[in-house]
């Protein structure tokens, strides 16, 4: 427990890497599940930071410590910033995950649930409905048959369909659920510490958390290119309004492009906090030896 179960947590994070879930990027709900899992992992780190902060410098000791040594203010400020930035990153990842639900690409699996109940079931979406070019001025389709099927190499595809009659196919890979274990593993490790944690041990713990955060950044970055390649296509559908999903794509790509750097910034802030704590510990040890 002295290093926050770092090896276990890193193994849990490694299980979330893109190469472990290659099928996820091929469906809208798979992409949503992947980014939701990453958001859950970031939330675990975001909640572990203040828990560790309080284990090292309990609130009842804060005023006395900061009055005697201003470096405690620096340490506490860094920990607050790291936690806040992690919360922002988790929110951004969660927002990107929601956007993925409204972003179906050509030849992706969908479920038809429209008024033609005898045709309910799973299909592949062929692409832009040809009636898209036949909208009248009110925005309504004036020729859409509602459903047109064809056989292609992948199976039965929808070549014409009311967008409101389809939804993304379910994604059933449960391996991404390991993300839920990250927060409990970190918080249990903090709770098991003998508190308050001395400065020297505390510095090592904060460094361990920084290492975990760096690994999390690498895992997030592993998804950026696979998702980009999947959604950077000429046609994307938002089934909610029947229009293009380019706005959703921009949000997802922007989040993935910046998430790795955001995680690295959090790691750097934690390492700075650990360095400050180490200097406090060195001075304490010097005084004790004098």
mmCIF file of C-alpha atoms in Angstrom:
data_model
loop_
_atom_site.group_PDB
_atom_site.id
_atom_site.type_symbol
_atom_site.label_atom_id
_atom_site.label_comp_id
_atom_site.label_asym_id
_atom_site.label_seq_id
_atom_site.Cartn_x
_atom_site.Cartn_y
_atom_site.Cartn_z
ATOM 1 C CA UNK A 1 0.000 0.000 0.000
ATOM 2 C CA UNK A 2 3.008 2.333 0.361
ATOM 3 C CA UNK A 3 2.842 3.209 -3.343
ATOM 4 C CA UNK A 4 -0.941 3.456 -3.744
ATOM 5 C CA UNK A 5 -1.269 0.038 -5.381
ATOM 6 C CA UNK A 6 0.439 1.652 -8.369
ATOM 7 C CA UNK A 7 1.255 -1.625 -10.117
ATOM 8 C CA UNK A 8 -2.338 -2.851 -9.788
ATOM 9 C CA UNK A 9 -3.806 0.448 -10.934
ATOM 10 C CA UNK A 10 -1.456 0.632 -13.916
ATOM 11 C CA UNK A 11 -2.493 -2.890 -14.897
ATOM 12 C CA UNK A 12 -6.135 -1.801 -14.742
ATOM 13 C CA UNK A 13 -5.309 1.190 -16.918
ATOM 14 C CA UNK A 14 -3.371 -0.927 -19.405
ATOM 15 C CA UNK A 15 -6.480 -3.079 -19.808
ATOM 16 C CA UNK A 16 -8.261 0.027 -21.144
ATOM 17 C CA UNK A 17 -5.754 0.677 -23.948
ATOM 18 C CA UNK A 18 -7.111 0.865 -27.481
ATOM 19 C CA UNK A 19 -5.240 -2.218 -28.691
ATOM 20 C CA UNK A 20 -7.128 -4.276 -26.102
ATOM 21 C CA UNK A 21 -10.519 -3.239 -27.524
ATOM 22 C CA UNK A 22 -10.030 -2.874 -31.256
ATOM 23 C CA UNK A 23 -13.686 -3.545 -32.015
ATOM 24 C CA UNK A 24 -14.833 -0.578 -29.957
ATOM 25 C CA UNK A 25 -13.960 2.049 -32.544
ATOM 26 C CA UNK A 26 -16.134 0.359 -35.172
ATOM 27 C CA UNK A 27 -19.455 1.343 -33.605
ATOM 28 C CA UNK A 28 -20.915 4.531 -32.193
ATOM 29 C CA UNK A 29 -21.703 2.950 -28.825
ATOM 30 C CA UNK A 30 -18.310 1.249 -28.749
ATOM 31 C CA UNK A 31 -16.606 4.624 -29.041
ATOM 32 C CA UNK A 32 -18.938 5.987 -26.394
ATOM 33 C CA UNK A 33 -18.128 3.075 -24.070
ATOM 34 C CA UNK A 34 -14.396 3.586 -24.538
ATOM 35 C CA UNK A 35 -14.441 7.301 -23.774
ATOM 36 C CA UNK A 36 -16.842 6.779 -20.853
ATOM 37 C CA UNK A 37 -14.404 4.245 -19.387
ATOM 38 C CA UNK A 38 -11.548 6.718 -19.753
ATOM 39 C CA UNK A 39 -13.650 9.421 -18.092
ATOM 40 C CA UNK A 40 -14.308 7.029 -15.200
ATOM 41 C CA UNK A 41 -10.580 6.362 -14.870
ATOM 42 C CA UNK A 42 -9.786 10.085 -14.807
ATOM 43 C CA UNK A 43 -12.480 10.599 -12.168
ATOM 44 C CA UNK A 44 -10.765 7.975 -10.020
ATOM 45 C CA UNK A 45 -7.521 9.950 -10.136
ATOM 46 C CA UNK A 46 -9.375 13.225 -9.556
ATOM 47 C CA UNK A 47 -10.896 11.866 -6.333
ATOM 48 C CA UNK A 48 -7.687 10.203 -5.165
ATOM 49 C CA UNK A 49 -5.746 13.489 -5.252
ATOM 50 C CA UNK A 50 -7.677 15.308 -2.476
ATOM 51 C CA UNK A 51 -7.894 12.080 -0.469
ATOM 52 C CA UNK A 52 -4.101 11.767 -0.521
ATOM 53 C CA UNK A 53 -3.723 15.494 0.099
ATOM 54 C CA UNK A 54 -5.787 15.176 3.275
ATOM 55 C CA UNK A 55 -3.847 12.085 4.396
ATOM 56 C CA UNK A 56 -0.585 14.028 4.166
ATOM 57 C CA UNK A 57 -1.838 17.345 5.517
ATOM 58 C CA UNK A 58 -5.103 16.858 7.429
ATOM 59 C CA UNK A 59 -7.314 19.931 7.452
ATOM 60 C CA UNK A 60 -6.949 20.327 11.212
ATOM 61 C CA UNK A 61 -3.166 20.655 10.762
ATOM 62 C CA UNK A 62 -3.268 22.891 7.705
ATOM 63 C CA UNK A 63 -3.292 26.295 9.406
ATOM 64 C CA UNK A 64 -0.450 25.461 11.765
ATOM 65 C CA UNK A 65 1.727 23.943 9.036
ATOM 66 C CA UNK A 66 1.234 26.751 6.529
ATOM 67 C CA UNK A 67 1.946 29.339 9.230
ATOM 68 C CA UNK A 68 5.257 27.700 10.116
ATOM 69 C CA UNK A 69 6.381 26.864 6.579
ATOM 70 C CA UNK A 70 5.011 28.570 3.476
ATOM 71 C CA UNK A 71 6.058 25.612 1.353
ATOM 72 C CA UNK A 72 3.006 23.796 2.634
ATOM 73 C CA UNK A 73 0.915 26.423 0.829
ATOM 74 C CA UNK A 74 2.730 25.571 -2.393
ATOM 75 C CA UNK A 75 2.137 21.863 -1.889
ATOM 76 C CA UNK A 76 -1.558 22.319 -1.111
ATOM 77 C CA UNK A 77 -2.033 24.697 -4.031
ATOM 78 C CA UNK A 78 -0.463 22.205 -6.431
ATOM 79 C CA UNK A 79 -2.647 19.380 -5.160
ATOM 80 C CA UNK A 80 -5.775 21.530 -5.493
ATOM 81 C CA UNK A 81 -4.831 22.468 -9.054
ATOM 82 C CA UNK A 82 -4.112 18.869 -10.029
ATOM 83 C CA UNK A 83 -7.481 17.723 -8.653
ATOM 84 C CA UNK A 84 -9.334 20.554 -10.367
ATOM 85 C CA UNK A 85 -7.637 19.921 -13.713
ATOM 86 C CA UNK A 86 -8.402 16.207 -13.430
ATOM 87 C CA UNK A 87 -12.073 17.027 -12.838
ATOM 88 C CA UNK A 88 -12.097 19.229 -15.948
ATOM 89 C CA UNK A 89 -10.487 16.463 -17.996
ATOM 90 C CA UNK A 90 -13.010 13.897 -16.760
ATOM 91 C CA UNK A 91 -15.875 16.230 -17.707
ATOM 92 C CA UNK A 92 -14.394 16.772 -21.176
ATOM 93 C CA UNK A 93 -13.990 13.033 -21.727
ATOM 94 C CA UNK A 94 -17.548 12.416 -20.541
ATOM 95 C CA UNK A 95 -18.870 15.076 -22.925
ATOM 96 C CA UNK A 96 -16.943 13.549 -25.817
ATOM 97 C CA UNK A 97 -18.377 10.147 -24.921
ATOM 98 C CA UNK A 98 -21.924 11.506 -25.133
ATOM 99 C CA UNK A 99 -21.133 13.029 -28.527
ATOM 100 C CA UNK A 100 -20.047 9.618 -29.813
ATOM 101 C CA UNK A 101 -23.580 8.303 -29.410
ATOM 102 C CA UNK A 102 -24.763 10.792 -32.026
ATOM 103 C CA UNK A 103 -22.112 9.978 -34.596
ATOM 104 C CA UNK A 104 -22.807 6.980 -36.858
ATOM 105 C CA UNK A 105 -20.490 6.437 -39.815
ATOM 106 C CA UNK A 106 -21.157 4.661 -43.092
ATOM 107 C CA UNK A 107 -21.313 0.852 -42.904
ATOM 108 C CA UNK A 108 -21.718 0.823 -39.123
ATOM 109 C CA UNK A 109 -24.253 -1.448 -37.394
ATOM 110 C CA UNK A 110 -27.579 0.061 -36.369
ATOM 111 C CA UNK A 111 -30.933 -1.134 -35.065
ATOM 112 C CA UNK A 112 -34.109 -0.265 -36.953
ATOM 113 C CA UNK A 113 -37.112 0.412 -34.669
ATOM 114 C CA UNK A 114 -39.382 2.432 -36.952
ATOM 115 C CA UNK A 115 -43.051 2.066 -37.840
ATOM 116 C CA UNK A 116 -42.472 -0.964 -40.081
ATOM 117 C CA UNK A 117 -42.357 -3.382 -37.171
ATOM 118 C CA UNK A 118 -41.889 -6.474 -39.337
ATOM 119 C CA UNK A 119 -38.478 -5.106 -40.294
ATOM 120 C CA UNK A 120 -37.278 -4.333 -36.787
ATOM 121 C CA UNK A 121 -33.777 -5.593 -36.169
ATOM 122 C CA UNK A 122 -30.089 -5.159 -36.892
ATOM 123 C CA UNK A 123 -28.728 -3.742 -40.145
ATOM 124 C CA UNK A 124 -25.738 -1.937 -41.573
ATOM 125 C CA UNK A 125 -26.167 1.706 -42.463
ATOM 126 C CA UNK A 126 -25.184 2.174 -46.099
ATOM 127 C CA UNK A 127 -24.645 5.902 -46.037
ATOM 128 C CA UNK A 128 -26.429 9.094 -46.822
ATOM 129 C CA UNK A 129 -30.066 8.507 -47.724
ATOM 130 C CA UNK A 130 -30.575 9.688 -51.341
ATOM 131 C CA UNK A 131 -33.673 11.531 -50.199
ATOM 132 C CA UNK A 132 -31.401 13.917 -48.292
ATOM 133 C CA UNK A 133 -31.141 15.959 -51.476
ATOM 134 C CA UNK A 134 -34.919 16.017 -51.899
ATOM 135 C CA UNK A 135 -35.940 17.900 -48.770
ATOM 136 C CA UNK A 136 -38.559 20.572 -49.240
ATOM 137 C CA UNK A 137 -38.172 24.031 -47.751
ATOM 138 C CA UNK A 138 -39.661 22.923 -44.426
ATOM 139 C CA UNK A 139 -36.805 20.471 -43.975
ATOM 140 C CA UNK A 140 -39.068 17.455 -44.376
ATOM 141 C CA UNK A 141 -38.404 14.621 -46.793
ATOM 142 C CA UNK A 142 -40.875 14.727 -49.669
ATOM 143 C CA UNK A 143 -39.956 11.393 -51.257
ATOM 144 C CA UNK A 144 -38.478 9.209 -48.526
ATOM 145 C CA UNK A 145 -39.913 5.717 -48.552
ATOM 146 C CA UNK A 146 -38.989 5.348 -44.891
ATOM 147 C CA UNK A 147 -37.078 2.128 -45.416
ATOM 148 C CA UNK A 148 -35.175 0.614 -48.320
ATOM 149 C CA UNK A 149 -32.995 -2.477 -48.009
ATOM 150 C CA UNK A 150 -30.278 -3.961 -50.150
ATOM 151 C CA UNK A 151 -27.801 -6.795 -49.935
ATOM 152 C CA UNK A 152 -24.137 -5.917 -49.807
ATOM 153 C CA UNK A 153 -21.012 -7.833 -48.876
ATOM 154 C CA UNK A 154 -21.505 -7.100 -45.175
ATOM 155 C CA UNK A 155 -25.128 -8.275 -45.187
ATOM 156 C CA UNK A 156 -28.433 -6.404 -45.368
ATOM 157 C CA UNK A 157 -27.928 -2.657 -45.438
ATOM 158 C CA UNK A 158 -30.244 0.317 -45.122
ATOM 159 C CA UNK A 159 -30.006 2.476 -48.228
ATOM 160 C CA UNK A 160 -32.932 4.715 -47.306
ATOM 161 C CA UNK A 161 -34.291 5.203 -43.808
ATOM 162 C CA UNK A 162 -35.811 7.827 -41.562
ATOM 163 C CA UNK A 163 -32.932 8.747 -39.211
ATOM 164 C CA UNK A 164 -35.316 8.862 -36.261
ATOM 165 C CA UNK A 165 -36.112 5.190 -36.850
ATOM 166 C CA UNK A 166 -32.599 3.937 -36.152
ATOM 167 C CA UNK A 167 -30.213 3.883 -33.233
ATOM 168 C CA UNK A 168 -26.612 2.693 -32.854
ATOM 169 C CA UNK A 169 -26.165 -1.036 -32.330
ATOM 170 C CA UNK A 170 -25.455 -2.117 -28.779
ATOM 171 C CA UNK A 171 -21.843 -2.664 -27.751
ATOM 172 C CA UNK A 172 -21.338 -5.656 -25.473
ATOM 173 C CA UNK A 173 -17.606 -5.719 -24.640
ATOM 174 C CA UNK A 174 -17.487 -5.741 -20.828
ATOM 175 C CA UNK A 175 -13.694 -5.486 -20.615
ATOM 176 C CA UNK A 176 -13.943 -1.714 -20.353
ATOM 177 C CA UNK A 177 -15.688 -2.168 -17.002
ATOM 178 C CA UNK A 178 -12.265 -2.486 -15.363
ATOM 179 C CA UNK A 179 -12.294 1.321 -15.284
ATOM 180 C CA UNK A 180 -14.731 1.116 -12.374
ATOM 181 C CA UNK A 181 -12.112 -0.618 -10.231
ATOM 182 C CA UNK A 182 -9.568 2.195 -10.426
ATOM 183 C CA UNK A 183 -11.123 4.639 -7.984
ATOM 184 C CA UNK A 184 -11.799 2.003 -5.274
ATOM 185 C CA UNK A 185 -8.242 0.669 -5.604
ATOM 186 C CA UNK A 186 -6.760 4.133 -5.119
ATOM 187 C CA UNK A 187 -9.063 5.186 -2.297
ATOM 188 C CA UNK A 188 -8.572 1.908 -0.403
ATOM 189 C CA UNK A 189 -4.821 2.406 -0.617
ATOM 190 C CA UNK A 190 -5.120 5.924 0.806
ATOM 191 C CA UNK A 191 -7.457 4.785 3.578
ATOM 192 C CA UNK A 192 -4.961 2.065 4.586
ATOM 193 C CA UNK A 193 -2.213 4.621 5.265
ATOM 194 C CA UNK A 194 -1.215 5.516 8.804
ATOM 195 C CA UNK A 195 -2.312 9.121 8.942
ATOM 196 C CA UNK A 196 -1.042 11.744 8.963
ATOM 197 C CA UNK A 197 1.569 10.575 6.481
ATOM 198 C CA UNK A 198 5.028 12.049 7.078
ATOM 199 C CA UNK A 199 6.445 14.350 4.408
ATOM 200 C CA UNK A 200 9.064 11.907 3.115
ATOM 201 C CA UNK A 201 6.583 9.077 2.623
ATOM 202 C CA UNK A 202 4.040 11.564 1.295
ATOM 203 C CA UNK A 203 6.440 12.714 -1.417
ATOM 204 C CA UNK A 204 6.852 9.119 -2.598
ATOM 205 C CA UNK A 205 3.083 8.627 -2.645
ATOM 206 C CA UNK A 206 2.473 11.775 -4.690
ATOM 207 C CA UNK A 207 5.177 10.685 -7.146
ATOM 208 C CA UNK A 208 3.411 7.329 -7.460
ATOM 209 C CA UNK A 209 0.132 9.091 -8.216
ATOM 210 C CA UNK A 210 1.938 11.233 -10.787
ATOM 211 C CA UNK A 211 3.225 8.058 -12.440
ATOM 212 C CA UNK A 212 -0.294 6.624 -12.535
ATOM 213 C CA UNK A 213 -1.551 9.838 -14.125
ATOM 214 C CA UNK A 214 1.183 9.715 -16.753
ATOM 215 C CA UNK A 215 0.236 6.150 -17.634
ATOM 216 C CA UNK A 216 -3.413 7.195 -17.847
ATOM 217 C CA UNK A 217 -2.405 9.892 -20.333
ATOM 218 C CA UNK A 218 -0.684 7.272 -22.486
ATOM 219 C CA UNK A 219 -3.794 5.086 -22.431
ATOM 220 C CA UNK A 220 -6.021 8.005 -23.444
ATOM 221 C CA UNK A 221 -3.615 8.896 -26.245
ATOM 222 C CA UNK A 222 -3.801 5.322 -27.561
ATOM 223 C CA UNK A 223 -7.432 5.940 -28.577
ATOM 224 C CA UNK A 224 -6.885 9.205 -30.427
ATOM 225 C CA UNK A 225 -5.689 7.892 -33.783
ATOM 226 C CA UNK A 226 -7.991 4.827 -34.051
ATOM 227 C CA UNK A 227 -11.057 6.972 -33.344
ATOM 228 C CA UNK A 228 -9.838 9.725 -35.644
ATOM 229 C CA UNK A 229 -9.380 7.276 -38.520
ATOM 230 C CA UNK A 230 -12.850 5.865 -37.964
ATOM 231 C CA UNK A 231 -14.747 9.164 -37.855
ATOM 232 C CA UNK A 232 -12.733 11.262 -40.325
ATOM 233 C CA UNK A 233 -14.974 10.132 -43.164
ATOM 234 C CA UNK A 234 -17.051 11.976 -45.718
ATOM 235 C CA UNK A 235 -20.362 10.996 -44.139
ATOM 236 C CA UNK A 236 -21.544 10.927 -40.538
ATOM 237 C CA UNK A 237 -25.123 10.829 -39.306
ATOM 238 C CA UNK A 238 -26.625 12.222 -36.133
ATOM 239 C CA UNK A 239 -29.751 10.049 -35.691
ATOM 240 C CA UNK A 240 -31.236 12.581 -33.282
ATOM 241 C CA UNK A 241 -31.888 15.188 -35.962
ATOM 242 C CA UNK A 242 -31.074 13.379 -39.190
ATOM 243 C CA UNK A 243 -28.323 15.812 -40.032
ATOM 244 C CA UNK A 244 -24.575 15.486 -40.235
ATOM 245 C CA UNK A 245 -22.592 14.732 -37.079
ATOM 246 C CA UNK A 246 -19.603 16.887 -37.942
ATOM 247 C CA UNK A 247 -20.091 19.089 -34.883
ATOM 248 C CA UNK A 248 -19.988 16.038 -32.635
ATOM 249 C CA UNK A 249 -16.895 14.828 -34.455
ATOM 250 C CA UNK A 250 -15.125 18.137 -33.887
ATOM 251 C CA UNK A 251 -15.808 17.904 -30.164
ATOM 252 C CA UNK A 252 -14.527 14.336 -29.920
ATOM 253 C CA UNK A 253 -11.381 14.992 -31.953
ATOM 254 C CA UNK A 254 -10.621 18.208 -30.079
ATOM 255 C CA UNK A 255 -10.957 16.433 -26.731
ATOM 256 C CA UNK A 256 -8.738 13.537 -27.780
ATOM 257 C CA UNK A 257 -6.150 15.893 -29.266
ATOM 258 C CA UNK A 258 -5.805 17.771 -25.967
ATOM 259 C CA UNK A 259 -6.453 15.014 -23.398
ATOM 260 C CA UNK A 260 -2.956 13.546 -23.484
ATOM 261 C CA UNK A 261 -1.408 16.959 -22.891
ATOM 262 C CA UNK A 262 -3.904 17.668 -20.109
ATOM 263 C CA UNK A 263 -2.979 14.427 -18.340
ATOM 264 C CA UNK A 264 0.716 15.260 -18.720
ATOM 265 C CA UNK A 265 0.103 18.697 -17.183
ATOM 266 C CA UNK A 266 -1.614 17.067 -14.198
ATOM 267 C CA UNK A 267 1.322 14.692 -13.832
ATOM 268 C CA UNK A 268 3.765 17.620 -13.876
ATOM 269 C CA UNK A 269 1.761 19.466 -11.224
ATOM 270 C CA UNK A 270 1.789 16.382 -9.000
ATOM 271 C CA UNK A 271 5.529 15.950 -9.475
ATOM 272 C CA UNK A 272 6.060 19.575 -8.483
ATOM 273 C CA UNK A 273 3.958 18.972 -5.367
ATOM 274 C CA UNK A 274 6.066 15.897 -4.582
ATOM 275 C CA UNK A 275 9.265 17.899 -5.030
ATOM 276 C CA UNK A 276 8.056 20.568 -2.628
ATOM 277 C CA UNK A 277 7.135 17.914 -0.094
ATOM 278 C CA UNK A 278 10.558 16.304 -0.476
ATOM 279 C CA UNK A 279 12.309 19.584 0.396
ATOM 280 C CA UNK A 280 10.122 19.896 3.487
ATOM 281 C CA UNK A 281 11.048 16.336 4.464
ATOM 282 C CA UNK A 282 14.765 17.007 3.926
ATOM 283 C CA UNK A 283 14.666 20.014 6.244
ATOM 284 C CA UNK A 284 12.732 18.063 8.863
ATOM 285 C CA UNK A 285 15.309 15.277 8.771
ATOM 286 C CA UNK A 286 18.190 17.761 8.977
ATOM 287 C CA UNK A 287 16.689 19.401 12.048
ATOM 288 C CA UNK A 288 16.071 16.013 13.654
ATOM 289 C CA UNK A 289 19.697 14.998 13.067
ATOM 290 C CA UNK A 290 21.128 18.258 14.448
#
